[in-house]
Amino acid sequence: MRRRSLLIAVPAGLVTLAACGDSDDSGSSSNASESPSPDASATSAAPPPKIVDGPLPAITAGTKFDEKPTVAKGSGEPSKDLAVKTVIAGGGKAVAENDFVLANYLGQVWQSAKVFDNSYDRKTPLVIQLAQGSIIDGWRYALTGKKTGSRVQFSVPPTWGYGEQGNEQAGIKGDDTLVFVVDVQDTFNAKSSADGKKVAQDDAALPKVGTNTDGKAPSIEVPKADAPKKLVAEYVLEGDGAEVGAQDSVLVQYKGVLWDGGKEFDSTYGRKQLTSFSLQQVVKGWAQGLTGKKVGSRVLIVIPPDLGYGDSPPEGSGIEKDSTLVFSVDILAKM
């Protein structure tokens, strides 16, 4: 099982297709529970920090954007405030609080220069929401307002890190100040869309999905025809990102309607909240339909009952027994 980041503050609400229509969903992947994380009260009760320029230890090697950095040991006493420096200024989208950021990072202890976590060696950038209770507060305050393409270095005192309890599994003590270098690759929010190339939708027997990329919900026009008996998973917009594997988690926008009548029963657009989940935790039709598809794509998925909910749809979902489901899914990132 893939190792999760140590940065997650608290496991949040589980998102699976079994919970369609749950408007209280927080959008976090359930695998967060694998990481040794303090609870939300330990990481989100502090007032906003004062942000200062330093001191911060030197980056002695790996000085280019998205290159694994080597960071010197902290010299003297670290700031009691949140020290933040934009080492490389990017020119992309500005990160807002509650956005999901895609970033590579390295974290180490100020006093010892011990590296306790980094994504560069895993060759998998972190995708995480900058929301209270989802990540240590130092990240929220340090990265909000920064632009994609930026390298940001910051030091986090215990107050806005892991608190007095530290993080035993990571070797972080309750009085440790942490130093991070973060390369911000991308940022996503409720207005994000897939950005792939349009693919012809020529099969009159299949639903037609809108190709708008303005962050608004795409239209789904279901034909007046019998539903397919087998799974359908076709590109509407084909991205050029990495392919999604069967073991992966993904960050998505989606909209679901019933084949019979075309009534919408679930949508991230309506909730104004992106969703992330593991393909191992969703109905078979989602898992099979998204496996092998590329990040940046919009995918039409038509799920027959035997790969969906069959005769046991979620209570209160508006889905009848043995319903064929139609989804438009924007794959924003692989986690």
Short mmCIF file of C-alpha atoms in Angstrom, two decimals:
data_model
loop_
_atom_site.label_atom_id
_atom_site.label_comp_id
_atom_site.label_asym_id
_atom_site.label_seq_id
_atom_site.Cartn_x
_atom_site.Cartn_y
_atom_site.Cartn_z
CA MET A 1 0.00 0.00 0.00
CA ARG A 2 1.36 3.42 -0.97
CA ARG A 3 2.83 5.47 1.86
CA ARG A 4 0.84 8.56 2.70
CA SER A 5 2.20 11.99 3.55
CA LEU A 6 2.88 12.84 7.17
CA LEU A 7 1.41 16.30 6.65
CA ILE A 8 -2.23 15.40 6.97
CA ALA A 9 -3.71 16.83 10.10
CA VAL A 10 -6.76 14.62 10.49
CA PRO A 11 -8.60 12.00 8.43
CA ALA A 12 -11.73 13.66 7.09
CA GLY A 13 -15.04 12.39 5.71
CA LEU A 14 -14.87 9.31 3.52
CA VAL A 15 -15.98 9.84 -0.04
CA THR A 16 -17.19 6.83 -1.98
CA LEU A 17 -19.88 6.31 -4.53
CA ALA A 18 -21.81 4.55 -1.80
CA ALA A 19 -22.33 8.01 -0.31
CA CYS A 20 -23.66 9.78 -3.39
CA GLY A 21 -25.58 12.91 -2.52
CA ASP A 22 -23.98 13.44 0.90
CA SER A 23 -23.58 17.19 1.02
CA ASP A 24 -21.57 17.11 4.22
CA ASP A 25 -18.65 15.46 2.47
CA SER A 26 -15.26 17.09 2.98
CA GLY A 27 -13.65 15.65 -0.11
CA SER A 28 -10.63 13.94 1.42
CA SER A 29 -9.34 10.49 0.58
CA SER A 30 -9.98 7.93 3.26
CA ASN A 31 -6.46 6.57 3.07
CA ALA A 32 -5.46 9.50 5.23
CA SER A 33 -6.03 7.33 8.26
CA GLU A 34 -2.84 5.44 7.43
CA SER A 35 -0.69 8.42 8.40
CA PRO A 36 0.30 9.19 11.99
CA SER A 37 -1.79 12.32 12.29
CA PRO A 38 -2.70 14.55 15.26
CA ASP A 39 -6.34 15.39 15.67
CA ALA A 40 -7.84 18.61 14.38
CA SER A 41 -8.00 20.26 17.80
CA ALA A 42 -4.24 19.97 18.12
CA THR A 43 -3.55 21.61 14.78
CA SER A 44 -6.31 24.12 14.12
CA ALA A 45 -7.03 25.87 17.44
CA ALA A 46 -4.18 28.41 17.26
CA PRO A 47 -4.80 31.98 16.04
CA PRO A 48 -3.38 33.01 12.67
CA PRO A 49 0.41 33.45 12.83
CA LYS A 50 2.43 36.55 12.13
CA ILE A 51 4.29 35.95 8.87
CA VAL A 52 7.92 37.09 8.75
CA ASP A 53 10.76 36.85 6.23
CA GLY A 54 13.14 34.69 8.24
CA PRO A 55 15.43 33.37 9.43
CA LEU A 56 15.48 30.35 7.10
CA PRO A 57 18.34 27.91 6.43
CA ALA A 58 20.09 27.92 3.05
CA ILE A 59 19.14 25.60 0.21
CA THR A 60 22.57 24.25 -0.69
CA ALA A 61 21.72 21.93 -3.60
CA GLY A 62 18.74 21.11 -5.79
CA THR A 63 18.00 24.78 -6.30
CA LYS A 64 15.83 24.47 -9.43
CA PHE A 65 12.06 24.25 -9.37
CA ASP A 66 10.83 20.68 -8.79
CA GLU A 67 14.36 19.43 -8.08
CA LYS A 68 14.86 17.69 -4.74
CA PRO A 69 16.48 20.29 -2.47
CA THR A 70 19.18 19.88 0.14
CA VAL A 71 18.62 22.25 3.06
CA ALA A 72 21.23 23.26 5.63
CA LYS A 73 20.75 22.86 9.35
CA GLY A 74 19.04 25.80 11.00
CA SER A 75 21.43 28.35 12.49
CA GLY A 76 20.58 29.73 15.92
CA GLU A 77 17.05 29.90 17.22
CA PRO A 78 14.17 29.67 14.75
CA SER A 79 11.48 32.31 14.61
CA LYS A 80 8.50 31.88 16.90
CA ASP A 81 6.43 33.23 14.00
CA LEU A 82 5.82 31.67 10.59
CA ALA A 83 8.86 32.51 8.43
CA VAL A 84 8.01 32.37 4.71
CA LYS A 85 10.15 33.06 1.63
CA THR A 86 9.30 32.73 -2.06
CA VAL A 87 12.54 31.28 -3.39
CA ILE A 88 11.30 31.02 -7.00
CA ALA A 89 8.34 33.15 -8.05
CA GLY A 90 5.94 31.38 -10.37
CA GLY A 91 3.60 33.06 -12.81
CA GLY A 92 0.61 30.70 -12.65
CA LYS A 93 -2.67 30.64 -10.77
CA ALA A 94 -2.81 32.02 -7.24
CA VAL A 95 -3.48 29.47 -4.50
CA ALA A 96 -6.50 30.20 -2.32
CA GLU A 97 -7.36 28.74 1.06
CA ASN A 98 -9.42 25.54 0.67
CA ASP A 99 -7.86 24.84 -2.72
CA PHE A 100 -6.33 21.45 -3.41
CA VAL A 101 -2.65 21.93 -4.21
CA LEU A 102 -0.43 19.62 -6.25
CA ALA A 103 3.12 19.96 -4.96
CA ASN A 104 6.45 18.30 -4.35
CA TYR A 105 7.95 19.01 -0.97
CA LEU A 106 10.66 18.21 1.55
CA GLY A 107 10.34 18.60 5.31
CA GLN A 108 13.07 18.53 7.92
CA VAL A 109 13.66 19.47 11.55
CA TRP A 110 15.29 22.88 12.13
CA GLN A 111 17.58 21.82 14.94
CA SER A 112 18.98 18.64 13.37
CA ALA A 113 18.33 18.99 9.61
CA LYS A 114 16.80 15.50 9.80
CA VAL A 115 14.56 14.97 6.77
CA PHE A 116 11.35 13.37 8.02
CA ASP A 117 9.39 13.34 4.78
CA ASN A 118 9.73 14.18 1.08
CA SER A 119 7.73 13.48 -2.05
CA TYR A 120 10.61 13.72 -4.50
CA ASP A 121 11.91 10.25 -3.64
CA ARG A 122 8.40 8.80 -3.96
CA LYS A 123 8.14 10.40 -7.42
CA THR A 124 4.55 11.23 -6.58
CA PRO A 125 3.58 14.83 -5.81
CA LEU A 126 1.26 15.45 -2.90
CA VAL A 127 -2.33 16.48 -3.61
CA ILE A 128 -3.96 17.89 -0.50
CA GLN A 129 -6.52 20.49 0.47
CA LEU A 130 -5.38 23.65 2.22
CA ALA A 131 -8.29 23.47 4.61
CA GLN A 132 -8.45 23.67 8.37
CA GLY A 133 -8.29 20.17 9.78
CA SER A 134 -6.93 18.67 6.56
CA ILE A 135 -3.28 19.73 6.86
CA ILE A 136 -1.05 21.38 9.44
CA ASP A 137 -1.85 25.08 9.67
CA GLY A 138 1.64 26.24 8.72
CA TRP A 139 1.02 25.02 5.18
CA ARG A 140 -2.33 26.79 4.91
CA TYR A 141 -0.91 30.14 5.91
CA ALA A 142 2.39 29.84 4.04
CA LEU A 143 0.99 28.81 0.66
CA THR A 144 -2.21 30.85 0.42
CA GLY A 145 -1.66 33.58 -2.17
CA LYS A 146 1.39 31.96 -3.75
CA LYS A 147 1.31 31.21 -7.48
CA THR A 148 1.75 27.90 -9.23
CA GLY A 149 5.28 27.47 -10.48
CA SER A 150 6.64 28.89 -7.22
CA ARG A 151 9.13 27.36 -4.80
CA VAL A 152 8.25 28.38 -1.27
CA GLN A 153 10.41 27.79 1.82
CA PHE A 154 8.99 28.22 5.30
CA SER A 155 9.58 27.30 8.92
CA VAL A 156 6.71 26.13 11.11
CA PRO A 157 6.86 26.41 14.92
CA PRO A 158 5.00 23.71 16.89
CA THR A 159 1.99 26.03 17.35
CA TRP A 160 1.15 25.77 13.64
CA GLY A 161 2.66 22.32 13.15
CA TYR A 162 2.10 19.20 15.23
CA GLY A 163 1.68 20.97 18.56
CA GLU A 164 3.13 19.89 21.86
CA GLN A 165 2.57 16.20 21.14
CA GLY A 166 4.78 16.25 18.01
CA ASN A 167 4.64 13.28 15.66
CA GLU A 168 6.34 10.26 17.17
CA GLN A 169 6.34 8.14 14.02
CA ALA A 170 8.07 10.90 12.07
CA GLY A 171 10.56 11.55 14.85
CA ILE A 172 9.18 15.05 15.47
CA LYS A 173 9.24 16.25 19.09
CA GLY A 174 6.77 18.67 20.62
CA ASP A 175 9.29 21.54 20.59
CA ASP A 176 10.60 20.99 17.05
CA THR A 177 10.36 23.74 14.45
CA LEU A 178 9.93 22.30 10.97
CA VAL A 179 11.43 23.56 7.72
CA PHE A 180 9.69 22.92 4.40
CA VAL A 181 10.55 23.52 0.78
CA VAL A 182 7.46 23.25 -1.44
CA ASP A 183 7.30 23.35 -5.24
CA VAL A 184 3.72 24.32 -6.11
CA GLN A 185 2.82 22.65 -9.40
CA ASP A 186 -0.91 23.29 -9.65
CA THR A 187 -3.97 24.27 -7.68
CA PHE A 188 -7.60 23.15 -7.99
CA ASN A 189 -10.93 24.35 -6.65
CA ALA A 190 -14.65 24.12 -7.34
CA LYS A 191 -14.19 26.10 -10.58
CA SER A 192 -11.62 23.69 -12.02
CA SER A 193 -12.30 21.63 -15.15
CA ALA A 194 -10.58 19.07 -17.30
CA ASP A 195 -8.47 20.70 -20.00
CA GLY A 196 -8.06 17.97 -22.63
CA LYS A 197 -8.76 17.98 -26.36
CA LYS A 198 -12.29 17.38 -27.59
CA VAL A 199 -13.06 13.87 -28.77
CA ALA A 200 -15.85 13.23 -31.26
CA GLN A 201 -19.04 11.85 -29.73
CA ASP A 202 -20.42 10.01 -32.74
CA ASP A 203 -22.38 7.16 -31.19
CA ALA A 204 -26.06 8.17 -31.21
CA ALA A 205 -26.84 5.36 -28.76
CA LEU A 206 -24.70 6.98 -26.03
CA PRO A 207 -25.24 10.13 -23.96
CA LYS A 208 -23.69 13.39 -25.16
CA VAL A 209 -21.65 15.34 -22.62
CA GLY A 210 -20.90 19.06 -22.76
CA THR A 211 -17.33 20.15 -23.46
CA ASN A 212 -17.29 23.44 -21.55
CA THR A 213 -14.17 24.07 -19.45
CA ASP A 214 -15.40 27.02 -17.41
CA GLY A 215 -15.86 25.08 -14.18
CA LYS A 216 -19.62 24.83 -14.63
CA ALA A 217 -21.38 21.48 -14.75
CA PRO A 218 -21.43 20.00 -18.25
CA SER A 219 -24.73 19.03 -19.82
CA ILE A 220 -25.55 15.33 -20.16
CA GLU A 221 -28.11 14.43 -22.83
CA VAL A 222 -29.32 10.83 -22.48
CA PRO A 223 -30.77 9.31 -25.68
CA LYS A 224 -34.25 7.80 -25.80
CA ALA A 225 -32.90 4.31 -26.26
CA ASP A 226 -32.22 1.18 -24.27
CA ALA A 227 -29.32 1.46 -21.86
CA PRO A 228 -26.16 -0.48 -22.75
CA LYS A 229 -25.73 -3.78 -20.92
CA LYS A 230 -21.97 -3.37 -20.61
CA LEU A 231 -19.80 -0.65 -19.08
CA VAL A 232 -19.07 2.36 -21.29
CA ALA A 233 -16.05 4.59 -20.56
CA GLU A 234 -15.24 7.07 -23.32
CA TYR A 235 -13.22 10.27 -23.52
CA VAL A 236 -15.14 13.51 -23.96
CA LEU A 237 -12.00 15.58 -23.44
CA GLU A 238 -8.72 13.65 -23.63
CA GLY A 239 -5.98 14.97 -21.39
CA ASP A 240 -2.24 14.42 -21.70
CA GLY A 241 -1.43 13.58 -18.08
CA ALA A 242 -0.42 10.32 -16.46
CA GLU A 243 -2.73 7.32 -16.73
CA VAL A 244 -4.76 6.44 -13.66
CA GLY A 245 -3.93 3.05 -12.17
CA ALA A 246 -6.32 0.67 -10.45
CA GLN A 247 -4.61 1.34 -7.09
CA ASP A 248 -4.63 5.14 -7.42
CA SER A 249 -6.65 7.84 -5.76
CA VAL A 250 -7.98 10.70 -7.87
CA LEU A 251 -9.23 14.25 -7.46
CA VAL A 252 -12.33 14.83 -9.57
CA GLN A 253 -15.30 16.90 -10.55
CA TYR A 254 -18.32 14.81 -11.49
CA LYS A 255 -21.99 14.83 -12.28
CA GLY A 256 -24.29 11.82 -12.20
CA VAL A 257 -27.69 11.35 -13.84
CA LEU A 258 -30.06 8.41 -14.28
CA TRP A 259 -30.34 6.82 -17.71
CA ASP A 260 -34.09 6.64 -17.28
CA GLY A 261 -35.27 10.24 -17.38
CA GLY A 262 -31.87 11.93 -17.11
CA LYS A 263 -32.50 13.18 -13.56
CA GLU A 264 -29.38 14.38 -11.72
CA PHE A 265 -28.78 12.56 -8.44
CA ASP A 266 -25.32 13.76 -7.46
CA SER A 267 -22.81 16.43 -8.45
CA THR A 268 -19.68 18.05 -7.06
CA TYR A 269 -20.68 21.17 -8.97
CA GLY A 270 -23.84 21.52 -6.92
CA ARG A 271 -21.91 21.07 -3.68
CA LYS A 272 -19.14 23.43 -4.88
CA GLN A 273 -16.64 20.91 -3.48
CA LEU A 274 -14.17 18.72 -5.31
CA THR A 275 -13.98 15.08 -4.28
CA SER A 276 -11.03 12.71 -3.89
CA PHE A 277 -11.19 8.96 -3.42
CA SER A 278 -9.38 5.71 -4.03
CA LEU A 279 -10.51 3.61 -6.97
CA GLN A 280 -10.53 0.69 -4.55
CA GLN A 281 -13.36 2.30 -2.60
CA VAL A 282 -15.91 3.03 -5.31
CA VAL A 283 -18.41 0.95 -7.26
CA LYS A 284 -16.86 -1.32 -9.88
CA GLY A 285 -18.08 0.77 -12.77
CA TRP A 286 -16.17 3.82 -11.55
CA ALA A 287 -13.02 1.84 -10.82
CA GLN A 288 -13.02 0.06 -14.18
CA GLY A 289 -14.11 3.15 -16.10
CA LEU A 290 -11.37 5.44 -14.79
CA THR A 291 -8.50 2.92 -14.77
CA GLY A 292 -6.21 3.69 -17.71
CA LYS A 293 -7.71 7.12 -18.37
CA LYS A 294 -5.41 10.17 -18.42
CA VAL A 295 -5.26 13.02 -15.94
CA GLY A 296 -6.78 16.17 -17.45
CA SER A 297 -9.57 14.22 -19.15
CA ARG A 298 -13.35 14.33 -19.04
CA VAL A 299 -14.79 10.84 -19.23
CA LEU A 300 -18.32 9.62 -19.96
CA ILE A 301 -19.07 6.56 -17.85
CA VAL A 302 -22.28 4.55 -18.27
CA ILE A 303 -22.60 2.00 -15.49
CA PRO A 304 -25.01 -0.95 -15.77
CA PRO A 305 -26.67 -2.12 -12.53
CA ASP A 306 -24.32 -5.07 -11.99
CA LEU A 307 -21.33 -2.70 -11.86
CA GLY A 308 -23.19 -0.03 -9.90
CA TYR A 309 -25.62 -0.36 -7.03
CA GLY A 310 -27.76 -3.20 -8.37
CA ASP A 311 -30.69 -3.81 -6.06
CA SER A 312 -29.11 -1.92 -3.11
CA PRO A 313 -28.86 1.80 -3.99
CA PRO A 314 -27.87 4.25 -1.24
CA GLU A 315 -30.82 5.27 0.88
CA GLY A 316 -32.07 8.74 0.02
CA SER A 317 -29.98 8.96 -3.15
CA GLY A 318 -32.92 9.07 -5.53
CA ILE A 319 -31.53 6.02 -7.34
CA GLU A 320 -34.00 3.20 -7.94
CA LYS A 321 -33.05 -0.48 -7.86
CA ASP A 322 -31.33 -1.79 -10.99
CA SER A 323 -30.71 1.68 -12.36
CA THR A 324 -28.20 2.42 -15.11
CA LEU A 325 -26.10 5.42 -14.10
CA VAL A 326 -24.48 8.03 -16.34
CA PHE A 327 -21.53 10.11 -15.17
CA SER A 328 -19.37 12.87 -16.50
CA VAL A 329 -16.05 12.76 -14.62
CA ASP A 330 -13.23 15.32 -14.86
CA ILE A 331 -9.94 13.78 -13.68
CA LEU A 332 -8.07 16.74 -12.23
CA ALA A 333 -5.17 14.96 -10.53
CA LYS A 334 -3.83 11.57 -9.53
CA MET A 335 -2.95 11.20 -5.87
#
